[in-house]
Amino acid sequence: EKETVLEGPMFSELARTGRFWLLAFCISASNTAVGCVNQALQPHLTDNGYEVATAALIVSIGMGLLAVGKMGLGVVFDKMGIRIGTLFSLGLGLLGLIGMIFCKSFIGVASAVVLGQGIGCAFGTVGVPIVSRTLFGERDYATNYGVVCAIGGVCNSISPMLNGAAYDRFGSYNPALALWCGIMIFGLVVFFITLPKGKKA
């Protein structure tokens, strides 16, 4: 019986390249950026005049849509390929962040909930492991993915402090959301260049 040979470099090789650290940061920071839709949506809505109960209901709807979005995003990755799946989910996550900035309008809050929370936030569960495996190979996947998760943990611990600092300084989450939008755009450009076209998940 033929033994399966896993392809890709070892982490010890990748760790010596700037490419690995750039891509690992982009994966983690993009996921953290879109995660801000979940993290900051309720306080941001109440800060913009929504009743607490209304904001909680909106967030609950978004969480329900996230469950559906994870399944739908898996289908997109499977049918359309890794690059399209990544650009699709993070692109809609970006629109969700923009929707949060303009959440005083119905279109804005609907975009934040349906696109950002329902589909964009699904990238963390569905997209991160697939993109990590694609970019870094399967031979030392556990270590490589572990490093990506560790960087993600650092980003996730920084984001509430950054969002809070922006609110304290400007009286609004919008400056922090604009920064996360910029990070998302950078990540989208990097993934467009680096992810293989047409490769299925």
Coordinates of C-alpha atoms in Angstrom, one line a residue:
E1 CA 0.0 0.0 0.0
K2 CA 1.5 3.3 -1.1
E3 CA 2.3 5.8 1.7
T4 CA 0.9 9.3 1.3
V5 CA 3.6 11.9 1.2
L6 CA 2.6 15.3 2.6
E7 CA 3.9 18.3 0.7
G8 CA 5.2 21.6 2.0
P9 CA 8.1 23.0 4.0
M10 CA 8.7 22.5 7.7
F11 CA 8.0 25.4 10.1
S12 CA 11.7 25.7 10.8
E13 CA 12.2 26.6 7.1
L14 CA 9.1 28.9 6.9
A15 CA 10.1 30.8 10.1
R16 CA 13.2 32.1 8.4
T17 CA 11.2 33.8 5.6
G18 CA 9.4 37.2 5.8
R19 CA 6.7 35.8 3.5
F20 CA 5.5 33.4 6.2
W21 CA 5.2 36.0 8.9
L22 CA 3.5 38.5 6.5
L23 CA 0.9 35.8 5.4
A24 CA 0.4 34.6 8.9
F25 CA -0.3 38.2 10.1
C26 CA -2.7 38.8 7.2
I27 CA -4.7 35.7 8.0
S28 CA -4.9 36.5 11.7
A29 CA -5.4 40.3 11.3
S30 CA -8.1 39.9 8.6
N31 CA -9.9 37.4 10.8
T32 CA -9.6 39.7 13.8
A33 CA -10.8 42.7 11.7
V34 CA -14.0 41.0 10.5
G35 CA -14.5 39.6 14.1
C36 CA -14.9 43.2 15.2
V37 CA -18.4 43.0 13.7
N38 CA -19.3 40.5 16.3
Q39 CA -17.3 42.0 19.1
A40 CA -18.3 45.7 18.8
L41 CA -21.7 45.5 17.1
Q42 CA -23.9 45.8 20.2
P43 CA -22.1 48.6 22.0
H44 CA -21.7 50.4 18.7
L45 CA -25.4 50.2 17.9
T46 CA -26.4 51.4 21.4
D47 CA -23.9 54.2 21.1
N48 CA -25.6 55.3 17.9
G49 CA -29.0 55.5 19.4
Y50 CA -30.4 52.0 19.3
E51 CA -32.3 50.7 22.3
V52 CA -30.4 48.0 24.2
A53 CA -33.1 45.4 23.5
T54 CA -33.1 46.3 19.8
A55 CA -29.3 46.1 19.6
A56 CA -29.3 42.7 21.4
L57 CA -32.0 41.4 18.9
I58 CA -30.0 42.5 15.9
V59 CA -26.9 40.8 17.3
S60 CA -28.9 37.6 17.9
I61 CA -30.2 37.6 14.4
G62 CA -26.6 38.0 13.2
M63 CA -25.5 35.0 15.3
G64 CA -28.2 32.9 13.7
L65 CA -27.1 34.0 10.3
L66 CA -23.5 33.1 11.2
A67 CA -24.5 29.4 11.6
V68 CA -26.0 29.4 8.1
G69 CA -23.1 31.4 6.8
K70 CA -20.6 28.8 7.9
M71 CA -22.3 26.1 5.9
G72 CA -22.8 28.4 2.9
L73 CA -19.2 29.5 3.0
G74 CA -18.0 25.9 3.0
V75 CA -20.0 25.3 -0.2
V76 CA -18.4 28.4 -1.8
F77 CA -14.9 27.2 -0.9
D78 CA -15.7 23.7 -2.2
K79 CA -17.3 24.8 -5.5
M80 CA -15.5 28.0 -6.3
G81 CA -12.0 27.5 -5.0
I82 CA -9.9 28.9 -2.2
R83 CA -9.1 32.3 -3.6
I84 CA -12.7 33.1 -4.5
G85 CA -13.9 31.8 -1.2
T86 CA -11.4 33.9 0.7
L87 CA -12.1 37.1 -1.3
F88 CA -15.8 36.5 -1.1
S89 CA -16.0 36.1 2.7
L90 CA -13.5 38.8 3.6
G91 CA -14.9 41.1 1.0
L92 CA -18.4 40.8 2.5
G93 CA -16.8 41.2 5.9
L94 CA -15.3 44.5 4.7
L95 CA -18.7 45.6 3.6
G96 CA -20.0 44.6 7.0
L97 CA -17.4 46.8 8.7
I98 CA -18.3 49.7 6.4
G99 CA -22.0 49.0 7.3
M100 CA -21.1 49.4 11.0
I101 CA -19.7 52.8 10.3
F102 CA -23.0 53.8 8.7
C103 CA -25.2 51.8 11.0
K104 CA -27.6 54.7 11.6
S105 CA -29.1 53.8 8.2
F106 CA -31.1 50.5 7.7
I107 CA -28.8 49.5 4.8
G108 CA -25.8 50.0 7.0
V109 CA -27.0 47.9 9.9
A110 CA -28.4 45.2 7.5
S111 CA -25.0 45.0 5.8
A112 CA -23.2 44.7 9.1
V113 CA -25.5 41.9 10.3
V114 CA -26.1 39.9 7.0
L115 CA -22.8 40.4 5.3
G116 CA -20.3 41.1 8.1
Q117 CA -21.7 38.9 10.9
G118 CA -23.5 36.3 8.8
I119 CA -20.8 35.6 6.2
G120 CA -17.6 37.5 6.9
C121 CA -17.2 36.2 10.5
A122 CA -17.5 32.6 9.1
F123 CA -14.0 33.0 7.7
G124 CA -12.5 32.3 11.1
T125 CA -14.0 28.8 11.3
V126 CA -14.1 27.9 7.6
G127 CA -11.4 29.9 5.9
V128 CA -8.4 30.2 8.3
P129 CA -7.5 26.5 8.4
I130 CA -8.0 26.1 4.6
V131 CA -5.9 29.1 3.8
S132 CA -3.2 28.1 6.2
R133 CA -3.0 24.7 4.7
T134 CA -2.9 26.1 1.2
L135 CA -0.2 28.7 1.7
F136 CA 2.1 26.7 4.0
G137 CA 1.5 23.1 3.0
E138 CA 0.4 20.0 4.9
R139 CA 3.8 18.5 5.9
D140 CA 4.1 20.6 9.1
Y141 CA 0.5 21.8 9.2
A142 CA -0.1 21.4 12.9
T143 CA 2.8 23.7 13.8
N144 CA 2.1 26.2 11.1
Y145 CA -1.6 26.5 11.9
G146 CA -0.7 26.7 15.6
V147 CA 1.5 29.7 15.0
V148 CA -1.3 31.3 12.9
C149 CA -3.7 30.7 15.8
A150 CA -1.2 32.2 18.3
I151 CA -0.8 35.3 16.2
G152 CA -4.6 35.4 16.0
G153 CA -4.8 35.2 19.8
V154 CA -2.5 38.3 20.1
C155 CA -4.6 40.2 17.5
N156 CA -7.8 39.3 19.3
S157 CA -6.4 40.5 22.6
I158 CA -5.3 43.8 21.1
S159 CA -8.5 44.6 19.2
P160 CA -10.7 45.3 22.2
M161 CA -8.0 47.6 23.7
L162 CA -7.6 49.4 20.3
N163 CA -11.4 49.7 19.9
G164 CA -11.7 51.0 23.4
A165 CA -8.8 53.5 23.0
A166 CA -10.4 54.8 19.8
Y167 CA -13.7 55.3 21.6
D168 CA -12.1 57.0 24.6
R169 CA -10.1 59.3 22.3
F170 CA -12.8 60.1 19.7
G171 CA -16.1 59.2 21.4
S172 CA -16.8 56.7 18.6
Y173 CA -15.7 53.3 17.4
N174 CA -15.7 54.6 13.8
P175 CA -11.9 55.5 13.7
A176 CA -11.0 51.9 14.9
L177 CA -13.5 50.4 12.4
A178 CA -11.8 52.5 9.6
L179 CA -8.4 51.1 10.6
W180 CA -9.8 47.6 10.5
C181 CA -11.2 48.3 7.1
G182 CA -7.7 49.3 5.9
I183 CA -6.2 46.1 7.3
M184 CA -8.9 44.1 5.5
I185 CA -8.2 45.8 2.2
F186 CA -4.4 45.0 2.6
G187 CA -5.3 41.4 3.4
L188 CA -7.5 41.1 0.4
V189 CA -4.8 42.4 -1.9
V190 CA -2.2 39.9 -0.4
F191 CA -4.6 37.0 -0.7
F192 CA -5.5 37.9 -4.3
I193 CA -1.8 37.8 -5.2
T194 CA -0.8 34.7 -3.2
L195 CA -3.7 32.3 -3.2
P196 CA -3.9 29.9 -6.2
K197 CA -6.7 30.4 -8.7
G198 CA -9.2 27.7 -9.0
K199 CA -7.8 25.3 -6.4
K200 CA -10.6 23.6 -4.5
A201 CA -10.6 23.4 -0.7

